[in-house]
Coordinates of C-alpha atoms in Angstrom, one line a residue:
M1 CA -54.3 -34.5 355.1
R2 CA -56.9 -37.3 355.0
K3 CA -55.1 -38.7 352.2
H4 CA -52.3 -39.1 354.0
W5 CA -53.0 -38.9 357.6
Q6 CA -50.8 -42.0 359.0
F7 CA -48.0 -39.3 358.8
Y8 CA -49.6 -36.5 360.7
L9 CA -50.5 -39.1 362.8
L10 CA -46.9 -40.8 363.0
I11 CA -45.7 -37.1 364.3
A12 CA -48.9 -36.0 366.5
L13 CA -46.4 -37.2 369.3
P14 CA -43.6 -35.1 369.1
L15 CA -45.5 -32.1 367.8
I16 CA -47.3 -32.3 371.0
Y17 CA -44.6 -32.6 373.2
I18 CA -42.6 -29.6 371.5
I19 CA -46.3 -27.0 371.8
V20 CA -46.8 -28.4 375.5
F21 CA -43.2 -27.9 376.8
C22 CA -41.4 -25.2 374.3
Y23 CA -44.1 -23.0 372.8
I24 CA -46.3 -23.2 375.7
P25 CA -44.0 -22.4 378.7
M26 CA -43.3 -19.4 376.6
P27 CA -44.4 -16.2 378.5
G28 CA -42.6 -17.2 381.1
V29 CA -39.4 -15.7 380.0
L30 CA -40.9 -12.4 381.5
M31 CA -39.7 -13.6 384.8
A32 CA -36.5 -13.0 384.0
F33 CA -37.0 -9.1 384.2
E34 CA -39.2 -9.0 387.1
R35 CA -38.7 -10.3 390.7
Y36 CA -41.2 -12.8 390.1
S37 CA -43.3 -14.0 393.1
P38 CA -45.3 -17.1 393.1
S39 CA -47.9 -15.6 395.2
K40 CA -48.5 -12.1 392.9
G41 CA -48.2 -14.6 389.7
L42 CA -46.5 -13.7 386.7
L43 CA -48.2 -10.9 386.2
G44 CA -48.7 -9.8 389.5
S45 CA -44.8 -9.7 390.2
D46 CA -43.2 -6.3 390.7
W47 CA -41.0 -5.3 387.4
V48 CA -37.1 -5.3 387.4
G49 CA -36.4 -4.5 384.0
L50 CA -32.8 -5.6 383.6
Q51 CA -31.4 -6.4 387.0
H52 CA -30.7 -9.4 386.7
F53 CA -28.5 -9.6 384.2
K54 CA -26.7 -6.7 385.6
Q55 CA -26.6 -8.7 388.7
F56 CA -25.1 -11.8 386.8
F57 CA -22.6 -10.4 385.2
A58 CA -21.6 -8.2 388.1
S59 CA -20.7 -11.5 389.7
P60 CA -17.6 -12.6 390.5
S61 CA -18.6 -16.2 389.5
S62 CA -20.1 -15.3 385.9
T63 CA -17.0 -15.3 384.4
R64 CA -15.7 -18.7 386.0
I65 CA -19.4 -20.9 384.7
I66 CA -19.5 -18.9 381.4
W67 CA -15.9 -20.0 380.8
N68 CA -16.4 -23.6 382.1
T69 CA -20.0 -23.8 380.2
L70 CA -17.6 -22.7 376.8
R71 CA -15.2 -24.7 377.4
I72 CA -16.6 -28.2 377.9
G73 CA -19.0 -27.7 375.0
L74 CA -16.2 -26.9 373.0
Y75 CA -14.4 -29.7 373.5
S76 CA -16.9 -31.9 373.4
L77 CA -18.0 -30.6 370.2
I78 CA -14.3 -30.7 368.6
A79 CA -13.5 -34.3 370.1
G80 CA -17.2 -35.6 369.9
F81 CA -18.7 -35.1 366.2
P82 CA -16.2 -36.2 364.1
I83 CA -16.2 -39.8 366.1
P84 CA -19.7 -40.6 364.5
I85 CA -18.6 -39.8 361.3
I86 CA -15.4 -42.3 361.5
L87 CA -17.5 -44.6 363.7
A88 CA -20.0 -44.6 360.5
V89 CA -17.6 -45.1 357.6
A90 CA -15.6 -47.8 359.1
V91 CA -19.2 -49.8 359.7
N92 CA -19.9 -49.0 356.0
E93 CA -16.8 -50.4 355.1
V94 CA -17.4 -53.4 356.6
A95 CA -18.6 -56.8 354.5
N96 CA -19.5 -59.3 357.1
K97 CA -22.8 -58.4 357.6
R98 CA -22.8 -60.6 361.1
F99 CA -20.2 -58.0 362.3
K100 CA -21.4 -55.0 361.1
K101 CA -24.5 -56.0 362.6
S102 CA -22.1 -56.7 366.2
V103 CA -21.0 -53.1 366.2
Q104 CA -23.8 -51.5 365.5
M105 CA -25.3 -52.5 368.7
I106 CA -22.7 -53.4 370.5
T107 CA -21.6 -49.0 370.5
Y108 CA -25.8 -48.2 370.2
A109 CA -26.4 -50.2 373.3
P110 CA -24.9 -47.5 375.7
Y111 CA -27.2 -44.7 374.8
F112 CA -29.8 -46.8 376.6
I113 CA -28.0 -46.5 379.7
S114 CA -29.2 -43.8 382.3
T115 CA -27.4 -40.9 383.0
V116 CA -27.4 -41.9 386.6
V117 CA -26.0 -45.6 386.1
L118 CA -23.5 -43.5 384.0
V119 CA -21.9 -41.4 386.7
G120 CA -22.2 -44.5 388.8
I121 CA -20.4 -47.1 386.6
L122 CA -17.5 -44.0 385.8
A123 CA -17.2 -43.5 390.0
Q124 CA -16.9 -47.4 390.2
I125 CA -14.7 -47.2 387.5
T126 CA -12.5 -44.3 388.4
D127 CA -12.4 -45.3 392.6
P128 CA -9.2 -44.6 394.3
R129 CA -9.1 -47.5 396.2
L130 CA -10.8 -50.5 394.1
G131 CA -12.2 -48.6 390.3
V132 CA -10.1 -50.8 387.7
L133 CA -7.9 -47.8 386.4
N134 CA -6.2 -47.0 389.4
K135 CA -5.9 -51.0 389.6
I136 CA -3.7 -50.5 386.6
I137 CA -2.1 -47.3 387.3
E138 CA -0.9 -49.4 390.7
L139 CA 0.2 -52.9 388.9
F140 CA 2.8 -50.7 387.0
G141 CA 4.0 -48.8 390.0
G142 CA 2.2 -45.6 390.2
D143 CA 0.0 -44.4 393.0
P144 CA -3.3 -44.2 392.9
I145 CA -5.4 -41.2 391.7
N146 CA -8.5 -39.6 392.9
F147 CA -9.9 -38.9 389.6
M148 CA -13.1 -37.7 390.2
G149 CA -12.2 -35.3 393.2
N150 CA -9.5 -33.9 390.2
P151 CA -10.7 -30.5 388.8
K152 CA -7.9 -31.4 385.9
M153 CA -9.4 -34.6 384.9
F154 CA -13.2 -33.6 385.2
D155 CA -13.6 -31.9 381.6
H156 CA -11.9 -35.5 380.0
L157 CA -13.9 -37.9 382.0
Y158 CA -17.0 -36.0 380.9
V159 CA -16.5 -35.2 377.1
W160 CA -15.0 -39.1 377.2
S161 CA -17.9 -41.6 378.7
G162 CA -20.6 -38.6 376.8
I163 CA -18.8 -39.8 373.7
W164 CA -18.5 -43.5 374.6
Q165 CA -22.3 -43.0 375.3
G166 CA -23.8 -41.4 372.4
V167 CA -21.0 -42.6 369.8
G168 CA -23.5 -45.1 368.5
Y169 CA -26.4 -43.3 368.2
N170 CA -24.7 -40.3 366.7
S171 CA -23.4 -42.6 363.8
V172 CA -27.1 -44.0 362.7
I173 CA -27.9 -40.9 360.9
Y174 CA -24.7 -40.8 359.1
I175 CA -24.8 -45.1 358.0
A176 CA -28.3 -44.0 356.2
A177 CA -26.6 -41.4 354.1
L178 CA -24.0 -43.4 353.3
A179 CA -26.0 -46.4 352.2
G180 CA -27.6 -44.3 349.7
V181 CA -24.6 -42.7 348.4
S182 CA -24.7 -44.0 344.6
K183 CA -22.9 -46.9 343.4
E184 CA -22.0 -45.9 340.3
L185 CA -20.0 -43.0 341.4
Q186 CA -18.6 -46.4 343.7
E187 CA -17.8 -48.6 340.4
A188 CA -16.5 -45.5 338.7
A189 CA -14.3 -45.1 341.0
V190 CA -12.7 -48.8 341.6
V191 CA -12.4 -49.0 337.5
D192 CA -10.4 -45.5 337.7
G193 CA -8.2 -46.9 340.1
A194 CA -9.2 -45.2 343.5
S195 CA -7.9 -46.6 346.8
R196 CA -10.2 -47.8 349.3
W197 CA -9.5 -44.4 351.1
K198 CA -9.4 -42.4 348.4
R199 CA -13.3 -43.5 347.9
I200 CA -13.9 -43.1 351.2
W201 CA -12.2 -39.3 350.6
H202 CA -13.6 -38.5 347.4
V203 CA -17.3 -40.2 347.0
D204 CA -18.1 -41.0 350.1
L205 CA -17.3 -38.4 352.8
P206 CA -18.5 -35.8 349.8
S207 CA -21.6 -37.2 348.9
I208 CA -22.6 -37.2 353.0
R209 CA -21.8 -33.7 353.5
P210 CA -24.8 -31.9 353.9
Q211 CA -25.8 -33.9 356.6
I212 CA -22.7 -33.6 357.9
I213 CA -22.8 -29.7 357.6
I214 CA -26.2 -29.5 358.8
L215 CA -25.5 -31.4 362.0
L216 CA -22.3 -29.0 362.5
I217 CA -24.4 -26.5 362.7
F218 CA -27.2 -27.7 365.3
S219 CA -23.8 -29.0 366.8
V220 CA -22.1 -25.4 367.5
G221 CA -26.2 -23.9 368.2
N222 CA -25.8 -26.8 371.7
V223 CA -22.3 -25.8 372.9
L224 CA -23.7 -23.8 375.5
N225 CA -27.0 -26.0 376.2
I226 CA -25.1 -28.8 377.9
G227 CA -27.6 -30.2 380.4
Y228 CA -26.7 -30.4 384.5
E229 CA -28.2 -34.3 385.0
K230 CA -24.9 -35.5 384.4
I231 CA -22.4 -32.5 385.9
Y232 CA -24.3 -32.2 389.0
L233 CA -24.0 -35.6 389.1
M234 CA -20.1 -35.7 389.1
Q235 CA -19.8 -32.2 390.8
N236 CA -18.3 -32.9 394.3
D237 CA -16.4 -29.9 397.0
L238 CA -13.4 -31.1 394.5
N239 CA -13.9 -30.0 391.0
I240 CA -17.0 -27.6 391.5
Q241 CA -14.0 -24.5 390.8
T242 CA -14.4 -26.5 387.0
S243 CA -17.9 -28.2 386.8
E244 CA -20.1 -25.4 387.6
V245 CA -21.5 -24.4 384.6
I246 CA -24.6 -22.2 383.4
S247 CA -27.3 -24.9 383.6
T248 CA -26.6 -26.5 387.1
F249 CA -26.1 -22.5 388.3
V250 CA -29.6 -22.4 387.5
Y251 CA -31.0 -25.0 388.6
K252 CA -29.0 -24.2 392.3
V253 CA -30.6 -20.6 391.6
G254 CA -33.8 -21.5 390.9
L255 CA -35.0 -25.0 391.7
V256 CA -32.9 -25.2 395.2
N257 CA -32.8 -21.0 395.9
A258 CA -36.2 -20.0 394.5
D259 CA -34.8 -16.9 393.1
Y260 CA -37.1 -17.7 390.0
G261 CA -36.3 -14.9 388.2
F262 CA -32.4 -14.7 388.5
S263 CA -32.2 -17.9 386.8
T264 CA -34.9 -17.2 384.1
A265 CA -32.5 -14.4 383.5
V266 CA -29.3 -16.5 383.3
G267 CA -31.3 -19.0 381.3
L268 CA -32.4 -16.6 378.8
F269 CA -29.0 -15.2 378.1
N270 CA -27.4 -18.6 377.3
A271 CA -30.6 -19.4 374.8
V272 CA -29.8 -15.8 373.1
I273 CA -25.8 -16.9 373.2
S274 CA -27.4 -20.5 371.2
I275 CA -29.6 -18.8 369.0
I276 CA -26.7 -16.3 367.9
L277 CA -24.5 -19.1 367.8
L278 CA -26.1 -21.3 365.8
T279 CA -27.5 -18.1 362.5
T280 CA -24.0 -17.2 362.2
T281 CA -23.2 -20.8 361.5
N282 CA -25.4 -21.6 359.2
Y283 CA -24.8 -18.2 357.7
I284 CA -21.4 -19.3 356.9
A285 CA -22.4 -22.3 356.5
K286 CA -24.3 -21.2 353.9
K287 CA -21.9 -18.6 352.2
T288 CA -19.1 -21.5 352.0
T289 CA -21.1 -24.9 351.0
D290 CA -24.6 -23.7 350.0
T291 CA -25.9 -25.9 352.5
G292 CA -27.9 -24.7 355.9
I293 CA -31.1 -25.4 357.5
W294 CA -32.6 -22.2 356.4

């Protein structure tokens, strides 16, 4: 540690962050099995066992909330996972360095837009009276559409706006991996008469397969971990039936209604399912490709 203290200093802040916000709060999971009262504290509150879990699963809205979470998470995974790979391969094939850097900068920049600003932009673009999309629809003789108020459009707006915002950031690791692909393999493929598409398919993609698999494992594990901020900002009375997910439900029950025990139980259920998905995907990947996160 004395010899390489710079590296330990580099990871010190992220490590402190994880300890403070991930490990220290772990005893709070006990609230899922208690009728938690701030005045009695974590160890003094009444023990109720699995009552909160039974209450959640007996609720008529639980099936809808779980389905909404699973549907949006799978949609985000299926639509959003391949696009950064495609972008990285496309950028890697560009010979003009100035154009390559411009593309990277333009696609990376939306990642720094805050969630509030992004939803505001989305609301302006889809506004029924002044939005660009509805102006284009009216130009071709159609009637304006209330995109934000249409329950069927919620998934598409959420997923594709997220893809637009994160595609540049998510492609960085693939671009870095492609930069390390063996030049000898690529030259050998050229000598053998392989076209550009065949070089991509048989040289580039197999070379970055470990990175793809590891990120896929993490993505599957995070299918149910949909952040509440963006969905909460996009919610309204018209789309609430399709937009209510576990994270927004936990926020409303736990912080708004101050039912800490019940919301912790729902959050714990979400975490357990995520761990099961993560370990199952890792096991399958390890058996089929010999690549995994452990």
